[in-house]
């Protein structure tokens, strides 16, 4: 909203505050605090839609090429899905609420590693939007993630 309004000073002030906050917090721990992110970027959770792509791709292309493809494809898919979801938000949804909602919901649906509690990120802005079909889809998504992921993330054991 600030970018659309052309409030460049406020955008610059908020961006600077965010960068300084992150820099200050990571300066205490060091950049090695980001090491788990690189390891996690190769992980795919069991309820993820990418599981099938990972298994087929690993057999056809190899695990490294498949992991690279997934890392490149899922953000593009997330943004495309967010655009589609945004076009279906109920009328009267303020952009300051609708955009975070659709981005979070698209992230939950498309991220290779997605846990049921990640849906909480979408529920906060959803509570501020007029209720509609997307809210019902979020209920179904959250329930499906919770039911499928009751294995602790390690698949089903016999």
PDB file of C-alpha atoms in Angstrom:
ATOM      1  CA  UNK A   1       0.000   0.000   0.000  1.00  0.00           C
ATOM      2  CA  UNK A   2       2.815   2.426   0.748  1.00  0.00           C
ATOM      3  CA  UNK A   3       4.395   1.771  -2.626  1.00  0.00           C
ATOM      4  CA  UNK A   4       1.080   2.325  -4.397  1.00  0.00           C
ATOM      5  CA  UNK A   5       0.575   5.560  -2.479  1.00  0.00           C
ATOM      6  CA  UNK A   6       4.066   6.733  -3.408  1.00  0.00           C
ATOM      7  CA  UNK A   7       5.057   7.181   0.242  1.00  0.00           C
ATOM      8  CA  UNK A   8       8.723   6.626  -0.574  1.00  0.00           C
ATOM      9  CA  UNK A   9      10.075   8.121   2.656  1.00  0.00           C
ATOM     10  CA  UNK A  10       7.938   5.795   4.779  1.00  0.00           C
ATOM     11  CA  UNK A  11       8.949   2.816   2.625  1.00  0.00           C
ATOM     12  CA  UNK A  12      12.621   3.732   2.962  1.00  0.00           C
ATOM     13  CA  UNK A  13      12.264   4.273   6.726  1.00  0.00           C
ATOM     14  CA  UNK A  14      10.532   0.912   7.248  1.00  0.00           C
ATOM     15  CA  UNK A  15      12.961  -0.949   4.984  1.00  0.00           C
ATOM     16  CA  UNK A  16      15.920   0.601   6.793  1.00  0.00           C
ATOM     17  CA  UNK A  17      14.460  -0.327  10.186  1.00  0.00           C
ATOM     18  CA  UNK A  18      13.918  -3.915   9.009  1.00  0.00           C
ATOM     19  CA  UNK A  19      17.438  -4.256   7.593  1.00  0.00           C
ATOM     20  CA  UNK A  20      19.023  -2.758  10.710  1.00  0.00           C
ATOM     21  CA  UNK A  21      16.966  -5.010  12.979  1.00  0.00           C
ATOM     22  CA  UNK A  22      17.959  -8.144  11.070  1.00  0.00           C
ATOM     23  CA  UNK A  23      21.606  -7.028  10.890  1.00  0.00           C
ATOM     24  CA  UNK A  24      21.683  -6.296  14.616  1.00  0.00           C
ATOM     25  CA  UNK A  25      20.073  -9.594  15.577  1.00  0.00           C
ATOM     26  CA  UNK A  26      22.299 -11.674  13.294  1.00  0.00           C
ATOM     27  CA  UNK A  27      25.416  -9.800  14.383  1.00  0.00           C
ATOM     28  CA  UNK A  28      24.892 -11.250  17.860  1.00  0.00           C
ATOM     29  CA  UNK A  29      24.726 -14.853  16.594  1.00  0.00           C
ATOM     30  CA  UNK A  30      26.752 -14.602  13.401  1.00  0.00           C
ATOM     31  CA  UNK A  31      25.898 -15.715   9.891  1.00  0.00           C
ATOM     32  CA  UNK A  32      26.260 -19.363  10.907  1.00  0.00           C
ATOM     33  CA  UNK A  33      22.739 -18.947  12.338  1.00  0.00           C
ATOM     34  CA  UNK A  34      21.558 -19.144   8.709  1.00  0.00           C
ATOM     35  CA  UNK A  35      23.229 -22.534   8.094  1.00  0.00           C
ATOM     36  CA  UNK A  36      20.051 -24.542   8.820  1.00  0.00           C
ATOM     37  CA  UNK A  37      18.289 -22.651   6.029  1.00  0.00           C
ATOM     38  CA  UNK A  38      20.575 -24.067   3.351  1.00  0.00           C
ATOM     39  CA  UNK A  39      20.094 -27.590   4.705  1.00  0.00           C
ATOM     40  CA  UNK A  40      16.337 -27.112   4.953  1.00  0.00           C
ATOM     41  CA  UNK A  41      16.103 -25.787   1.399  1.00  0.00           C
ATOM     42  CA  UNK A  42      16.620 -29.355   0.151  1.00  0.00           C
ATOM     43  CA  UNK A  43      13.934 -30.889   2.375  1.00  0.00           C
ATOM     44  CA  UNK A  44      10.464 -31.895   1.228  1.00  0.00           C
ATOM     45  CA  UNK A  45       7.785 -32.734   3.767  1.00  0.00           C
ATOM     46  CA  UNK A  46       5.550 -35.746   3.341  1.00  0.00           C
ATOM     47  CA  UNK A  47       2.278 -33.865   2.703  1.00  0.00           C
ATOM     48  CA  UNK A  48       3.912 -31.609   0.097  1.00  0.00           C
ATOM     49  CA  UNK A  49       2.784 -31.699  -3.505  1.00  0.00           C
ATOM     50  CA  UNK A  50       6.481 -31.719  -4.433  1.00  0.00           C
ATOM     51  CA  UNK A  51       6.963 -35.255  -3.057  1.00  0.00           C
ATOM     52  CA  UNK A  52       5.785 -36.841  -6.304  1.00  0.00           C
ATOM     53  CA  UNK A  53       7.911 -34.463  -8.398  1.00  0.00           C
ATOM     54  CA  UNK A  54      10.911 -35.228  -6.173  1.00  0.00           C
ATOM     55  CA  UNK A  55      10.556 -38.992  -6.531  1.00  0.00           C
ATOM     56  CA  UNK A  56      10.007 -38.928 -10.288  1.00  0.00           C
ATOM     57  CA  UNK A  57      12.633 -36.261 -10.880  1.00  0.00           C
ATOM     58  CA  UNK A  58      15.225 -38.028  -8.765  1.00  0.00           C
ATOM     59  CA  UNK A  59      14.733 -41.186 -10.797  1.00  0.00           C
ATOM     60  CA  UNK A  60      14.882 -39.359 -14.138  1.00  0.00           C
ATOM     61  CA  UNK A  61      17.204 -36.389 -13.544  1.00  0.00           C
ATOM     62  CA  UNK A  62      19.038 -37.271 -10.366  1.00  0.00           C
ATOM     63  CA  UNK A  63      18.570 -35.872  -6.863  1.00  0.00           C
ATOM     64  CA  UNK A  64      20.729 -32.748  -7.291  1.00  0.00           C
ATOM     65  CA  UNK A  65      19.042 -31.597 -10.511  1.00  0.00           C
ATOM     66  CA  UNK A  66      15.625 -32.287  -9.026  1.00  0.00           C
ATOM     67  CA  UNK A  67      16.410 -30.335  -5.852  1.00  0.00           C
ATOM     68  CA  UNK A  68      17.635 -27.404  -7.948  1.00  0.00           C
ATOM     69  CA  UNK A  69      14.513 -27.517 -10.120  1.00  0.00           C
ATOM     70  CA  UNK A  70      12.254 -27.554  -7.072  1.00  0.00           C
ATOM     71  CA  UNK A  71      14.147 -24.640  -5.480  1.00  0.00           C
ATOM     72  CA  UNK A  72      13.678 -22.618  -8.671  1.00  0.00           C
ATOM     73  CA  UNK A  73      10.102 -23.633  -9.476  1.00  0.00           C
ATOM     74  CA  UNK A  74       8.262 -23.384  -6.180  1.00  0.00           C
ATOM     75  CA  UNK A  75       8.669 -19.593  -5.666  1.00  0.00           C
ATOM     76  CA  UNK A  76       7.407 -18.927  -9.207  1.00  0.00           C
ATOM     77  CA  UNK A  77       4.482 -21.276  -8.632  1.00  0.00           C
ATOM     78  CA  UNK A  78       3.756 -19.578  -5.307  1.00  0.00           C
ATOM     79  CA  UNK A  79       3.601 -16.124  -6.907  1.00  0.00           C
ATOM     80  CA  UNK A  80       1.400 -17.390  -9.753  1.00  0.00           C
ATOM     81  CA  UNK A  81      -0.972 -19.064  -7.285  1.00  0.00           C
ATOM     82  CA  UNK A  82      -1.026 -15.921  -5.114  1.00  0.00           C
ATOM     83  CA  UNK A  83      -2.053 -13.910  -8.173  1.00  0.00           C
ATOM     84  CA  UNK A  84      -4.864 -16.386  -8.932  1.00  0.00           C
ATOM     85  CA  UNK A  85      -6.006 -16.384  -5.303  1.00  0.00           C
ATOM     86  CA  UNK A  86      -5.902 -12.591  -5.152  1.00  0.00           C
ATOM     87  CA  UNK A  87      -8.301 -12.400  -8.090  1.00  0.00           C
ATOM     88  CA  UNK A  88     -10.704 -14.548  -6.046  1.00  0.00           C
ATOM     89  CA  UNK A  89     -10.580 -12.640  -2.772  1.00  0.00           C
ATOM     90  CA  UNK A  90     -13.959 -11.349  -1.651  1.00  0.00           C
ATOM     91  CA  UNK A  91     -14.811  -7.850  -2.763  1.00  0.00           C
ATOM     92  CA  UNK A  92     -14.230  -5.351  -0.040  1.00  0.00           C
ATOM     93  CA  UNK A  93     -11.037  -7.003   1.174  1.00  0.00           C
ATOM     94  CA  UNK A  94      -8.502  -4.260   1.813  1.00  0.00           C
ATOM     95  CA  UNK A  95      -5.253  -4.868  -0.118  1.00  0.00           C
ATOM     96  CA  UNK A  96      -3.242  -4.490   3.105  1.00  0.00           C
ATOM     97  CA  UNK A  97      -4.994  -7.637   4.364  1.00  0.00           C
ATOM     98  CA  UNK A  98      -5.760  -9.527   1.152  1.00  0.00           C
ATOM     99  CA  UNK A  99      -2.197  -9.503  -0.199  1.00  0.00           C
ATOM    100  CA  UNK A 100      -0.563 -11.002   2.938  1.00  0.00           C
ATOM    101  CA  UNK A 101      -3.383 -13.544   3.113  1.00  0.00           C
ATOM    102  CA  UNK A 102      -2.981 -14.784  -0.463  1.00  0.00           C
ATOM    103  CA  UNK A 103       0.831 -14.782  -0.242  1.00  0.00           C
ATOM    104  CA  UNK A 104       0.771 -16.808   2.979  1.00  0.00           C
ATOM    105  CA  UNK A 105      -1.879 -19.190   1.673  1.00  0.00           C
ATOM    106  CA  UNK A 106      -0.025 -19.700  -1.614  1.00  0.00           C
ATOM    107  CA  UNK A 107       3.168 -20.316   0.353  1.00  0.00           C
ATOM    108  CA  UNK A 108       1.480 -22.980   2.492  1.00  0.00           C
ATOM    109  CA  UNK A 109       0.161 -24.688  -0.633  1.00  0.00           C
ATOM    110  CA  UNK A 110       3.326 -24.591  -2.738  1.00  0.00           C
ATOM    111  CA  UNK A 111       6.300 -24.725  -0.366  1.00  0.00           C
ATOM    112  CA  UNK A 112       8.249 -27.983  -0.472  1.00  0.00           C
ATOM    113  CA  UNK A 113       8.415 -28.062   3.338  1.00  0.00           C
ATOM    114  CA  UNK A 114       5.040 -27.234   4.862  1.00  0.00           C
ATOM    115  CA  UNK A 115       3.788 -28.067   8.315  1.00  0.00           C
ATOM    116  CA  UNK A 116       0.201 -27.765   9.555  1.00  0.00           C
ATOM    117  CA  UNK A 117       1.074 -24.941  11.943  1.00  0.00           C
ATOM    118  CA  UNK A 118       2.504 -22.872   9.065  1.00  0.00           C
ATOM    119  CA  UNK A 119      -1.113 -22.219   8.066  1.00  0.00           C
ATOM    120  CA  UNK A 120      -1.353 -19.939  11.113  1.00  0.00           C
ATOM    121  CA  UNK A 121       0.481 -17.348   9.030  1.00  0.00           C
ATOM    122  CA  UNK A 122      -2.479 -17.292   6.636  1.00  0.00           C
ATOM    123  CA  UNK A 123      -5.098 -17.419   9.377  1.00  0.00           C
ATOM    124  CA  UNK A 124      -4.146 -14.062  10.897  1.00  0.00           C
ATOM    125  CA  UNK A 125      -4.980 -11.986   7.789  1.00  0.00           C
ATOM    126  CA  UNK A 126      -7.859 -14.356   6.908  1.00  0.00           C
ATOM    127  CA  UNK A 127      -9.544 -13.320  10.138  1.00  0.00           C
ATOM    128  CA  UNK A 128      -9.573  -9.732   8.879  1.00  0.00           C
ATOM    129  CA  UNK A 129     -10.952 -10.543   5.405  1.00  0.00           C
ATOM    130  CA  UNK A 130     -14.616 -11.054   4.581  1.00  0.00           C
ATOM    131  CA  UNK A 131     -15.304 -14.769   4.872  1.00  0.00           C
ATOM    132  CA  UNK A 132     -15.716 -16.608   1.605  1.00  0.00           C
ATOM    133  CA  UNK A 133     -14.605 -19.528  -0.488  1.00  0.00           C
ATOM    134  CA  UNK A 134     -10.882 -18.937   0.159  1.00  0.00           C
ATOM    135  CA  UNK A 135     -11.434 -19.179   3.904  1.00  0.00           C
ATOM    136  CA  UNK A 136     -13.145 -22.533   3.428  1.00  0.00           C
ATOM    137  CA  UNK A 137     -10.205 -23.694   1.290  1.00  0.00           C
ATOM    138  CA  UNK A 138      -7.859 -22.626   4.084  1.00  0.00           C
ATOM    139  CA  UNK A 139      -9.877 -24.713   6.567  1.00  0.00           C
ATOM    140  CA  UNK A 140      -9.615 -27.753   4.277  1.00  0.00           C
ATOM    141  CA  UNK A 141      -5.893 -27.165   3.671  1.00  0.00           C
ATOM    142  CA  UNK A 142      -5.139 -26.818   7.377  1.00  0.00           C
ATOM    143  CA  UNK A 143      -7.135 -29.946   8.220  1.00  0.00           C
ATOM    144  CA  UNK A 144      -5.530 -31.946   5.399  1.00  0.00           C
ATOM    145  CA  UNK A 145      -2.030 -30.908   6.467  1.00  0.00           C
ATOM    146  CA  UNK A 146      -2.818 -31.826  10.073  1.00  0.00           C
ATOM    147  CA  UNK A 147      -4.262 -35.226   9.172  1.00  0.00           C
ATOM    148  CA  UNK A 148      -1.556 -36.169   6.680  1.00  0.00           C
ATOM    149  CA  UNK A 149       1.304 -34.888   8.784  1.00  0.00           C
ATOM    150  CA  UNK A 150       0.478 -36.678  12.000  1.00  0.00           C
ATOM    151  CA  UNK A 151       3.537 -38.865  11.411  1.00  0.00           C
ATOM    152  CA  UNK A 152       5.964 -36.303  12.805  1.00  0.00           C
ATOM    153  CA  UNK A 153       7.366 -35.599   9.349  1.00  0.00           C
ATOM    154  CA  UNK A 154       8.991 -38.973   8.870  1.00  0.00           C
ATOM    155  CA  UNK A 155       6.398 -40.738   6.753  1.00  0.00           C
ATOM    156  CA  UNK A 156       4.328 -43.699   7.803  1.00  0.00           C
ATOM    157  CA  UNK A 157       5.937 -46.648   9.493  1.00  0.00           C
ATOM    158  CA  UNK A 158       4.696 -50.189   9.238  1.00  0.00           C
TER     159      UNK A 158
END
